[in-house]
Short mmCIF file of C-alpha atoms and ligand atoms in Angstrom, two decimals:
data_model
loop_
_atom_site.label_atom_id
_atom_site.label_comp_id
_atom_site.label_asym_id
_atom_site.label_seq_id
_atom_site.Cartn_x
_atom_site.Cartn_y
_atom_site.Cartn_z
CA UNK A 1 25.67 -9.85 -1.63
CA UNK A 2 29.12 -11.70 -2.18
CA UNK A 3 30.76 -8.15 -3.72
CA UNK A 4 28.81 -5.83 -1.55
CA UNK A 5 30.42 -7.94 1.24
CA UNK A 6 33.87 -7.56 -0.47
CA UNK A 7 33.62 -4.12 -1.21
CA UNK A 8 31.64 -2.88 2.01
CA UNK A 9 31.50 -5.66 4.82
CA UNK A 10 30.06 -2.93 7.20
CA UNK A 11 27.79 -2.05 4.53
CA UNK A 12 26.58 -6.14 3.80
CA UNK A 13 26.77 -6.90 7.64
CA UNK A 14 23.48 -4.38 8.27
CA UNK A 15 21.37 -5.97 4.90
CA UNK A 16 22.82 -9.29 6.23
CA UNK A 17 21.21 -8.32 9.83
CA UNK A 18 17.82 -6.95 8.13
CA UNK A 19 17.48 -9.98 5.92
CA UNK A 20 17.86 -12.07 9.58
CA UNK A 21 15.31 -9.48 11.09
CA UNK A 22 12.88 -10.10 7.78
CA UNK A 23 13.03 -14.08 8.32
CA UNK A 24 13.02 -14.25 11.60
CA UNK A 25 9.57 -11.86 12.86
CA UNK A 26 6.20 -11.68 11.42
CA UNK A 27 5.37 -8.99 9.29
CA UNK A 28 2.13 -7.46 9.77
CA UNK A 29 2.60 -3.96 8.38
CA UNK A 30 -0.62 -3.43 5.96
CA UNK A 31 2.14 -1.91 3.18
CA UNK A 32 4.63 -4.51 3.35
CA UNK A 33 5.28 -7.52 1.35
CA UNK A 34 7.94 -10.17 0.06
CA UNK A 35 8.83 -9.36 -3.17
CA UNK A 36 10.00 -12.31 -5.74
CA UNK A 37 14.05 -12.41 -6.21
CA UNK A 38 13.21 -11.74 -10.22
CA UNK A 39 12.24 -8.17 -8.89
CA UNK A 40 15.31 -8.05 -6.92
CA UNK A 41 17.18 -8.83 -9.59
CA UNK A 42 15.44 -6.42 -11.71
CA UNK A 43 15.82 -3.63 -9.00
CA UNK A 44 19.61 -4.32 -8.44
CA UNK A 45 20.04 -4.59 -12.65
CA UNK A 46 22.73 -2.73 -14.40
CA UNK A 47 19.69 -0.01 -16.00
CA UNK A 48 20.47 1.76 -12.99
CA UNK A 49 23.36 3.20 -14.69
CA UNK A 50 21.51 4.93 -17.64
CA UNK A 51 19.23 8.66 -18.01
CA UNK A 52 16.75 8.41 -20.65
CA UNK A 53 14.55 11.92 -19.38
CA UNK A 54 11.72 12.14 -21.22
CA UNK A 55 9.66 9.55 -22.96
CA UNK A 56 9.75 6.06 -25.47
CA UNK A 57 10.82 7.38 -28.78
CA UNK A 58 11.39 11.35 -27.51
CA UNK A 59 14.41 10.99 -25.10
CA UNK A 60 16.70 13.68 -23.95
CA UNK A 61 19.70 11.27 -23.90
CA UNK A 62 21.11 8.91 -26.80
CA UNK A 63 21.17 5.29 -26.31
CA UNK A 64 17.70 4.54 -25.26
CA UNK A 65 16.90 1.74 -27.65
CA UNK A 66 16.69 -0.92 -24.88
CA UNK A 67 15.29 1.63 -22.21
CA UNK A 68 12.31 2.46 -24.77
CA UNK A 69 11.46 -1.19 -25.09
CA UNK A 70 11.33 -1.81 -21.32
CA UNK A 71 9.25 1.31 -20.89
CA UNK A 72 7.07 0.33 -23.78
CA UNK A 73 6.76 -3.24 -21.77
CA UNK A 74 6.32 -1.55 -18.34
CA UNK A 75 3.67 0.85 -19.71
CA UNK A 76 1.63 -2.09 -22.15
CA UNK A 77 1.25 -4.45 -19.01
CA UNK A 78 -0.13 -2.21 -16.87
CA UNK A 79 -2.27 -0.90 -19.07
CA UNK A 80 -3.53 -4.54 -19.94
CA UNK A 81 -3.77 -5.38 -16.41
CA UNK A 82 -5.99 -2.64 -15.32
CA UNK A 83 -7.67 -1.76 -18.24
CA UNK A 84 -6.49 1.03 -18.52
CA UNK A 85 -5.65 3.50 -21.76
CA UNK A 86 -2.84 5.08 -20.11
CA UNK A 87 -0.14 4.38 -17.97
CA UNK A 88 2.93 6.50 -16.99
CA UNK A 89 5.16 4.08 -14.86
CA UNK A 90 7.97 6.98 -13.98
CA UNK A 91 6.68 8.26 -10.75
CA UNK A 92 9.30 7.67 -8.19
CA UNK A 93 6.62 6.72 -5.50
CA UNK A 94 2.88 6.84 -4.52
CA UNK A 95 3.17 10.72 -3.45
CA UNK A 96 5.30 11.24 -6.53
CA UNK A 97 2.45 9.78 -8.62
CA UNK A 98 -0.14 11.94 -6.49
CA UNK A 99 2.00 15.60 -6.91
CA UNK A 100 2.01 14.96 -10.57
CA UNK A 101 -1.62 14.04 -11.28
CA UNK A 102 -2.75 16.85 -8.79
CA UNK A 103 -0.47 19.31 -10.97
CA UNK A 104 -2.08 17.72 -14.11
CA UNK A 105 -5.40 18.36 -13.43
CA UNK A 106 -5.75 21.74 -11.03
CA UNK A 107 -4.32 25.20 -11.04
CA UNK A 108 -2.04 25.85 -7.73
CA UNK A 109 -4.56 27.03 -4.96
CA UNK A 110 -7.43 25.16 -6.29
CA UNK A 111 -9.75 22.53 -3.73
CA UNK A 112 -8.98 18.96 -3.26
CA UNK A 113 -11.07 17.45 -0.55
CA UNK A 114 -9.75 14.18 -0.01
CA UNK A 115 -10.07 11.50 3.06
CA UNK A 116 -9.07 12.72 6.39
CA UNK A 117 -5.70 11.48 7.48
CA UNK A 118 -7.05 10.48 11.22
CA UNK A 119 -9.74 8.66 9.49
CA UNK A 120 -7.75 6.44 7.16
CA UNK A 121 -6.44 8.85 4.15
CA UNK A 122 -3.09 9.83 3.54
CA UNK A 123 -0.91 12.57 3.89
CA UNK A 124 -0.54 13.22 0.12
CA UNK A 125 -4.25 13.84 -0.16
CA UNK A 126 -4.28 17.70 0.83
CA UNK A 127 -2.84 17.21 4.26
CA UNK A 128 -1.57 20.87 5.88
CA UNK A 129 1.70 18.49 6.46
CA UNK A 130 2.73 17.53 2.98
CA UNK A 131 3.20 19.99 0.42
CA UNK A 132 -0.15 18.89 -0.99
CA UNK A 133 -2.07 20.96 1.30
CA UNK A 134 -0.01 23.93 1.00
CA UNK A 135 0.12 24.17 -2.35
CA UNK A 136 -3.49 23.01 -2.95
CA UNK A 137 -6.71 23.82 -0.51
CA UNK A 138 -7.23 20.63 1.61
CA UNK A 139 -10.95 19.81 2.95
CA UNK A 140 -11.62 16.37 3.76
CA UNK A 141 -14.31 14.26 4.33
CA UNK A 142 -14.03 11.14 7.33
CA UNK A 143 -16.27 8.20 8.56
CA UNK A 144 -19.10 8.09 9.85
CA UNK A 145 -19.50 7.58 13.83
CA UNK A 146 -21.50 4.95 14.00
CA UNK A 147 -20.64 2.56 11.58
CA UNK A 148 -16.98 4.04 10.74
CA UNK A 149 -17.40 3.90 7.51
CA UNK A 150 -17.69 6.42 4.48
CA UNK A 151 -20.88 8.22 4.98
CA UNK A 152 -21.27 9.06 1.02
CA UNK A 153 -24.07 11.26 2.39
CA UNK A 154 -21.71 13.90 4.00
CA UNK A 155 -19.36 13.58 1.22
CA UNK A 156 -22.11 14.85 -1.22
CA UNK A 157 -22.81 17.44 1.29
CA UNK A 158 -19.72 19.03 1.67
CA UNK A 159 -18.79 18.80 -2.05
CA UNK A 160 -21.64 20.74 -2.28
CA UNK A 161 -21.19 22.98 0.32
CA UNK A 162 -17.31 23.65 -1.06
CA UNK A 163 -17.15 23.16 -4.71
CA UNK A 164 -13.90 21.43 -4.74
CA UNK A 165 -12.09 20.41 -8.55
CA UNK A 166 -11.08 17.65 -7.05
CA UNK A 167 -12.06 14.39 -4.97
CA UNK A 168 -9.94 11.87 -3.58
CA UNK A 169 -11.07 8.36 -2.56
CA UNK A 170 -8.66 5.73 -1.39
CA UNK A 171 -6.11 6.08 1.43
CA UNK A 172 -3.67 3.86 3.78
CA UNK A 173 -5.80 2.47 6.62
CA UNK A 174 -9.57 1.23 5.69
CA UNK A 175 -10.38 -1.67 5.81
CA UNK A 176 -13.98 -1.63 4.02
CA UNK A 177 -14.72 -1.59 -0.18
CA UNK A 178 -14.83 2.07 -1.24
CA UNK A 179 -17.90 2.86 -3.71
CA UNK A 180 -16.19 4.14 -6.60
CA UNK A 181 -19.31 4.52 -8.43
CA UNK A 182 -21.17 6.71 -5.28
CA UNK A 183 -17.33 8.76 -5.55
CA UNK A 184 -18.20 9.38 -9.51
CA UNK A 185 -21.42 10.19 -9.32
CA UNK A 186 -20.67 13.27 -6.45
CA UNK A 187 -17.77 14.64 -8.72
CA UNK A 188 -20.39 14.76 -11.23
CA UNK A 189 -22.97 16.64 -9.09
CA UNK A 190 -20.08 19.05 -8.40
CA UNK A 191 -18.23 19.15 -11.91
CA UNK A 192 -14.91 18.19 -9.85
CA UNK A 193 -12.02 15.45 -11.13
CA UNK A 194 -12.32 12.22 -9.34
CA UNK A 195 -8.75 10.78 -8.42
CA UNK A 196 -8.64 7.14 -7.01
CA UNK A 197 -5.18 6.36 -4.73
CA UNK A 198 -5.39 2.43 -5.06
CA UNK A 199 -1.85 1.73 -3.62
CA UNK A 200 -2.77 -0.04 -0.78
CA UNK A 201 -5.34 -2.29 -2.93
CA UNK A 202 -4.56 -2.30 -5.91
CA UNK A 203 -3.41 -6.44 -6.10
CA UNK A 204 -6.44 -6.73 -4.98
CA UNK A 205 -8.02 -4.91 -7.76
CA UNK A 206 -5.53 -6.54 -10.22
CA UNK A 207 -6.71 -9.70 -9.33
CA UNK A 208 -10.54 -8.96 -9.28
CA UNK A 209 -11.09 -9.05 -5.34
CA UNK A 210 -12.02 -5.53 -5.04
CA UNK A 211 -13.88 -3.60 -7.35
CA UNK A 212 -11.84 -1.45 -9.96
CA UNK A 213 -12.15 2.36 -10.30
CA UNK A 214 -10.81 2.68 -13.83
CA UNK A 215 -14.28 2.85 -15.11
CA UNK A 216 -15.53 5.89 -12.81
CA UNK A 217 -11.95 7.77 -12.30
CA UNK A 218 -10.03 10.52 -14.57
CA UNK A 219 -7.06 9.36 -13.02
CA UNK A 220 -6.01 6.53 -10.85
CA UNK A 221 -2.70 6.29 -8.55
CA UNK A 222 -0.91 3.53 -7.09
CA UNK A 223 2.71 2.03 -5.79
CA UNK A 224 3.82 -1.48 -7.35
CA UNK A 225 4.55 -2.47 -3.71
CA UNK A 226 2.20 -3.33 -1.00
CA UNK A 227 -0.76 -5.97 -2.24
CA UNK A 228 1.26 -5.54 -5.32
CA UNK A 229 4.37 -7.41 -3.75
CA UNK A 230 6.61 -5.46 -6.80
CA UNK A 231 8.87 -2.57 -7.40
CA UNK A 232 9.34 -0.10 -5.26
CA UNK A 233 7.61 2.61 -7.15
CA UNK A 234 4.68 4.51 -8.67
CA UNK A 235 2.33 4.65 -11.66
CA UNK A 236 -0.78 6.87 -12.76
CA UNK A 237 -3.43 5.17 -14.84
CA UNK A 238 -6.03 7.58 -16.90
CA UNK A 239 -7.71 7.57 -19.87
CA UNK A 240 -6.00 8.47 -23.45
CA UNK A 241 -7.66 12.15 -23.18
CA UNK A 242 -5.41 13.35 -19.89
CA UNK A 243 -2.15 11.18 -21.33
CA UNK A 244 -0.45 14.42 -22.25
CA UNK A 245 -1.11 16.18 -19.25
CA UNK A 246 -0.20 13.23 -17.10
CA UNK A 247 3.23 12.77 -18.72
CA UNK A 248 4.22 16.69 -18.82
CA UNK A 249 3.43 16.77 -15.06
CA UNK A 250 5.78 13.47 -14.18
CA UNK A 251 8.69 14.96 -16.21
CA UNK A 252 9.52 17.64 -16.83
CA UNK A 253 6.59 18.86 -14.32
CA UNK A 254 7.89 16.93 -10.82
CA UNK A 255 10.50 14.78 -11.68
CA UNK A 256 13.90 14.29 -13.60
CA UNK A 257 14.66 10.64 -15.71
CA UNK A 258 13.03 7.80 -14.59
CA UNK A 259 14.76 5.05 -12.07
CA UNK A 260 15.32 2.67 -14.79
CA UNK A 261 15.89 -0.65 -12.89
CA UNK A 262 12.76 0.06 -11.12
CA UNK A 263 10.45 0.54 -14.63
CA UNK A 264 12.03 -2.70 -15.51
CA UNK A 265 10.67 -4.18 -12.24
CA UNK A 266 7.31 -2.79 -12.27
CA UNK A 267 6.82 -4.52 -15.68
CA UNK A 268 8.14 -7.51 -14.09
CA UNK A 269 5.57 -6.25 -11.24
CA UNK A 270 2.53 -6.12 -13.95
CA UNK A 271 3.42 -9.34 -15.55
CA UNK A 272 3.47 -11.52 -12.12
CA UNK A 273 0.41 -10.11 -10.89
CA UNK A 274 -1.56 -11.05 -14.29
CA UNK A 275 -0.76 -14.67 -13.28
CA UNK A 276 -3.38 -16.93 -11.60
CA UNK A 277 -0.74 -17.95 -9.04
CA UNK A 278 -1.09 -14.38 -7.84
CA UNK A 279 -5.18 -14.03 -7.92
CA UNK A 280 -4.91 -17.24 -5.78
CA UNK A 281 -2.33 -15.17 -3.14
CA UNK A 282 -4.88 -12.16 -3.56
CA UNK A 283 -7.76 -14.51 -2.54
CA UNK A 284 -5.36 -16.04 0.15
CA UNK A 285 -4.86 -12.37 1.72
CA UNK A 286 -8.34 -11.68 1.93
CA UNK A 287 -9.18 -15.11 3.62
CA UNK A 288 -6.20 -14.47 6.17
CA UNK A 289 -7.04 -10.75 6.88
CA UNK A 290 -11.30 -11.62 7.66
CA UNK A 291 -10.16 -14.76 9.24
CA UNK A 292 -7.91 -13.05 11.43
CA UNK A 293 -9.99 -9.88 11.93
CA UNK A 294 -13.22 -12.88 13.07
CA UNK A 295 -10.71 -14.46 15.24
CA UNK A 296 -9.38 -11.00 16.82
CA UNK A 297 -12.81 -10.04 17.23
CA UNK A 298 -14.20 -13.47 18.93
CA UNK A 299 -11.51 -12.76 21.32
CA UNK A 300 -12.58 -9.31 22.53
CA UNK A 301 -10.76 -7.03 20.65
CA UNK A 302 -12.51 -4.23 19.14
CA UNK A 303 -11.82 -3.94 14.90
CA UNK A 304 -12.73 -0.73 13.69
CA UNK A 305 -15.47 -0.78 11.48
CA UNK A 306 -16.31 -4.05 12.59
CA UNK A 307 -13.80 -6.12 10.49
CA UNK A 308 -12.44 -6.04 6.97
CA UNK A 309 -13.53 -6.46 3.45
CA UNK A 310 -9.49 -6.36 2.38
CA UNK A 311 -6.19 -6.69 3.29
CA UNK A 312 -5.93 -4.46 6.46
CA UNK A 313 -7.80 -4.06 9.97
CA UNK A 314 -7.17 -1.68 12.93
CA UNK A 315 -7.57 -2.45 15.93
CA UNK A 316 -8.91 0.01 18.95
CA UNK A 317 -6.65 -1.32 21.76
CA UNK A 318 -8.13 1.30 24.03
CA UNK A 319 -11.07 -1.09 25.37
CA UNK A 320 -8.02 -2.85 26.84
CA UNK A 321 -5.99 0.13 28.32
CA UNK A 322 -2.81 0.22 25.47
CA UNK A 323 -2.23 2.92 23.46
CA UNK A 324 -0.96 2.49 19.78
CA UNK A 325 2.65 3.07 20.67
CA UNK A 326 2.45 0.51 23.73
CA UNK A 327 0.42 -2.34 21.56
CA UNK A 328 2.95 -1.70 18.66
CA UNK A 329 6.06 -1.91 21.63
CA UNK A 330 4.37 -5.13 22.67
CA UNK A 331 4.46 -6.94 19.73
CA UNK A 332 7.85 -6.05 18.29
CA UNK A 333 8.79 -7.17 21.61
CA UNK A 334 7.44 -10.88 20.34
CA UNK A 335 8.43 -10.92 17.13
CA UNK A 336 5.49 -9.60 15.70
CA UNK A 337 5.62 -6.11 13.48
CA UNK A 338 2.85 -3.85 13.20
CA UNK A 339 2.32 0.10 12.90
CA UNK A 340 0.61 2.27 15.53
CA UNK A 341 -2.27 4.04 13.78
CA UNK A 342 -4.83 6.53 14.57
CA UNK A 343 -8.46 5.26 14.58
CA UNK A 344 -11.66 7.44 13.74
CA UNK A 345 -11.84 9.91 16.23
CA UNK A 346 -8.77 9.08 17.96
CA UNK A 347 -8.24 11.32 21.53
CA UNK A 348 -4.73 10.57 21.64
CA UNK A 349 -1.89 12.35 19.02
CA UNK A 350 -0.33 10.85 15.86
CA UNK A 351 2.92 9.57 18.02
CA UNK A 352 0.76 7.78 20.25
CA UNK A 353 -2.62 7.01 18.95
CA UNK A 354 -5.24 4.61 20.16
CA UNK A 355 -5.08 1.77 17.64
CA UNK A 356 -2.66 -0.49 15.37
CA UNK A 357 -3.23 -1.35 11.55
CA UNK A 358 -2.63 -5.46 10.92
CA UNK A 359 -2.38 -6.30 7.62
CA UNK A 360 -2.05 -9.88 6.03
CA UNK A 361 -0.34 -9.13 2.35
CA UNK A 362 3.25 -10.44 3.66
CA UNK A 363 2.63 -13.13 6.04
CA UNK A 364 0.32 -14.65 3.00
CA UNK A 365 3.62 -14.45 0.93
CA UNK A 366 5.32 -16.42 3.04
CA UNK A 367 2.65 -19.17 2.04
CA UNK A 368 0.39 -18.79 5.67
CA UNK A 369 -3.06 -19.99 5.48
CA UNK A 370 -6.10 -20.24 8.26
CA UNK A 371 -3.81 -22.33 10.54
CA UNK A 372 -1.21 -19.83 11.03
CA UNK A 373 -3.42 -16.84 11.39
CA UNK A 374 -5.24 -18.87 14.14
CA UNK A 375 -1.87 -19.23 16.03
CA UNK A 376 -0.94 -15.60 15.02
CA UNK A 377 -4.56 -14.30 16.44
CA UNK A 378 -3.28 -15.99 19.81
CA UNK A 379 -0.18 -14.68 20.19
CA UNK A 380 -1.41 -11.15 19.09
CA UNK A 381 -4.03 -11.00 21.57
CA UNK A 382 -2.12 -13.25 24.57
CA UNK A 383 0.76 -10.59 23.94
CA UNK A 384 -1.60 -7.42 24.08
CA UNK A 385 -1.07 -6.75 27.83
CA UNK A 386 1.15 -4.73 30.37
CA UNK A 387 0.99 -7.19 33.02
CA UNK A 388 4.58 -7.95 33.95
CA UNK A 389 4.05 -11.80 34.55
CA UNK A 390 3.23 -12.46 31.14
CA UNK A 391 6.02 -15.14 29.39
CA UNK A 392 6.92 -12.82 26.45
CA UNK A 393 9.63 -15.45 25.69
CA UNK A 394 6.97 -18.11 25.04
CA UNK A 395 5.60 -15.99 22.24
CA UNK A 396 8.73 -14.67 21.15
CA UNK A 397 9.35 -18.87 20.65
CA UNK A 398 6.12 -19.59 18.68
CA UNK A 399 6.55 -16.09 16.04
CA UNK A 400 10.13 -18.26 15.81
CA UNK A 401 9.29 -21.32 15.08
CA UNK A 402 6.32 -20.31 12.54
CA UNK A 403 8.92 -18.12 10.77
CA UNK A 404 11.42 -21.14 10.55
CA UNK A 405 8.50 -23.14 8.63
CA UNK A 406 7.84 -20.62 6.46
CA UNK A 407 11.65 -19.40 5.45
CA UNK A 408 12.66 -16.23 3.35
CA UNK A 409 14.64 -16.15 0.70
CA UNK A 410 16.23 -19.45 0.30
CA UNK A 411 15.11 -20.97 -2.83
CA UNK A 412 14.22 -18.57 -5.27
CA UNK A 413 12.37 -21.22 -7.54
CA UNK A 414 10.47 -22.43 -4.30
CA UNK A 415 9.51 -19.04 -3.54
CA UNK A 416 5.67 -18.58 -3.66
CA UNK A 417 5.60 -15.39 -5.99
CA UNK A 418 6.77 -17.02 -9.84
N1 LIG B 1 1.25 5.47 4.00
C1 LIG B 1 2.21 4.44 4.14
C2 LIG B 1 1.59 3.20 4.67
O1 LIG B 1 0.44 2.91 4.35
O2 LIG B 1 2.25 2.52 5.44
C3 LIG B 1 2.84 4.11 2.84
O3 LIG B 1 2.06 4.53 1.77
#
């Protein structure tokens, strides 16, 4: 930051502030992480000054030699890491990668029915809000109430009862395994794509925690950030048959030239997570997220779907009289940073809701095992009330002094990601 400071001391004062806001509170946001300062570096490189639209070998700019080779890199990792025949690595972001694979495989108009949003999907999955609903049909499919969970059941049912050409699995907030092969097999009943979005899992998946969808999906979507602790960015795995397709609808279909820096640090992304140092930190996430959800749990506090099988939980804070927006209030106010999320069912409205998502990807990064997450689970739940006597100082002290043993961005070769 020495130049940016030179250049634009307003400008390095707020990253400056940020970085001091990043060591100094817990991060508990499901799609956050720590990424390694080789990404940085990758993401601040000097690629960002080049256009090379199109494709390795078929560019619509001169001078690509270099570019091609990265690409080439970006594009063989992933592919070796997943499995994978395909990979585009251009999309901009997860909803990026979602647009183009929708436009790749349907006809504007056509049926998606994808996870409800309320029930742990995602906006980009035929939601009336994002332009995938509007310029596809959106009909979803949620949990069920009693065990809130995927009821594969009614998801056969109403693919049944609506003949969609499309279905969606994955989202941003559940916390159970998703059936990939039950998913296949319905799209198959139905004669309907099957599109996995494994953004929020997919480190997990790289590292063999959860199981993969490449097998059972015509195309799979993802972001290299989250679990993946990479590049801020997108990527669309599919088989060699929809390769065309999939590339037309990135560029020219939905975007312009890649962000170069950022293709160099998603294969920087792939390579890292191929490493057993990371299947160890996927393992470690896991073990921190169902240790924390037991201890939350033991405790009182009511997990939604009775726990976690993966990185995230959410937690229904109405059993002890907070709203989303007041538990999420509470916690910031100790150091501690977490989203306000609707639960299944929610009564209360998307800038409110009833629950908060908790997710243990970034607090593992910072090299936190058991021990930590047993302190965490206390503060968390000693924090989660309105009474006015409470010490909020005393727990604003504790998130302190666990963030001072577990610093951010000091030594790059001490820094648990290489
Ligand atoms: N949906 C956002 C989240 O999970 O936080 C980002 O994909």
């Amino acid at each position: 930051m020495k130049k940016l400071a030179l250049v634009d001391p307003e400008a390095a004062s707020l990253v400056e502030a940020e970085l001091y806001r990043q060591n100094k509170n817990l991060e508990l946001i499901a799609s956050e992480n720590f990424v390694s300062e080789a990404i940085l570096e990758a993401q601040g490189s000097i690629l960002t000054n080049k256009y090379a639209e199109g494709y390795p070998g078929n560019r619509y700019h001169g001078g690509c030699e270099q570019i091609d080779k990265i690409e080439d890199l970006a594009i063989k990792r992933a592919c070796d890491l997943f499995g994978a025949e395909h990979a585009n690595v251009q999309p901009h972001s997860g909803v990026n990668a979602n647009l183009a694979a929708y436009m790749a495989l349907l006809k504007p108009g056509e049926t998606i029915l994808g996870m409800l949003l309320q029930h742990g999907g995602h906006l980009s999955h035929g939601s009336k809000a994002s332009i995938t609903g509007n310029y596809y049909k959106g009909i979803f499919y949620g949990v069920s109430p009693d065990t809130e969970m995927i009821d594969y059941d009614e998801v056969e049912e109403i693919a049944k009862k609506h003949r969609p050409q499309l279905i969606v699995a994955g989202g941003s907030a559940y916390p159970r395994t998703i059936d990939f092969a039950r998913f296949r097999e319905i799209a198959d009943l139905v004669g309907a794509f099957f599109l996995v979005d494994m953004a929020h899992i997919a480190g997990l998946i790289a590292a063999g925690i959860h199981p993969t969808p490449i097998p059972y999906a015509d195309v799979v979507t993802s972001t290299t950030t989250k679990t993946m602790r990479g590049a801020r960015g997108g990527f669309i795995l599919s088989k060699k048959e929809r390769a065309k397709a999939i590339d037309k609808a990135v560029f020219p279909g939905t975007q312009g030239g890649p962000i170069l820096q950022n293709v160099l640090a998603k294969a920087v992304t792939f390579r890292l997570a191929s490493t057993n140092t990371f299947r160890e930190y996927q393992a470690q996430v896991k073990t921190n997220a169902a240790f924390l959800a037991d201890r939350l749990q033991e405790k009182g506090l009511r997990l939604v779907a009775g726990g976690t099988d993966n990185h995230l939980m959410l937690v229904d804070l109405r059993p002890i009289g907070l709203t989303g927006k007041e538990g999420e209030e509470i916690l910031e106010s100790v150091g501690i940073t977490v989203n306000k999320n609707l639960i299944p069912f929610d009564p209360n409205p998307p800038a409110v809701t009833s629950g908060i998502r908790i997710g243990t990807a970034a607090i593992t990064s910072r090299g936190m095992k058991e021990r930590e997450i047993e302190e965490i689970s206390d503060i968390i739940f000693g924090s989660l009330t309105k009474d006015p006597s409470l010490k909020r100082d005393i727990f604003r002290k504790k998130v302190y002094d666990l963030c001072q043993e577990f610093p951010l961005y000091l030594d790059p070769f001490e820094f648990a990601c290489i």
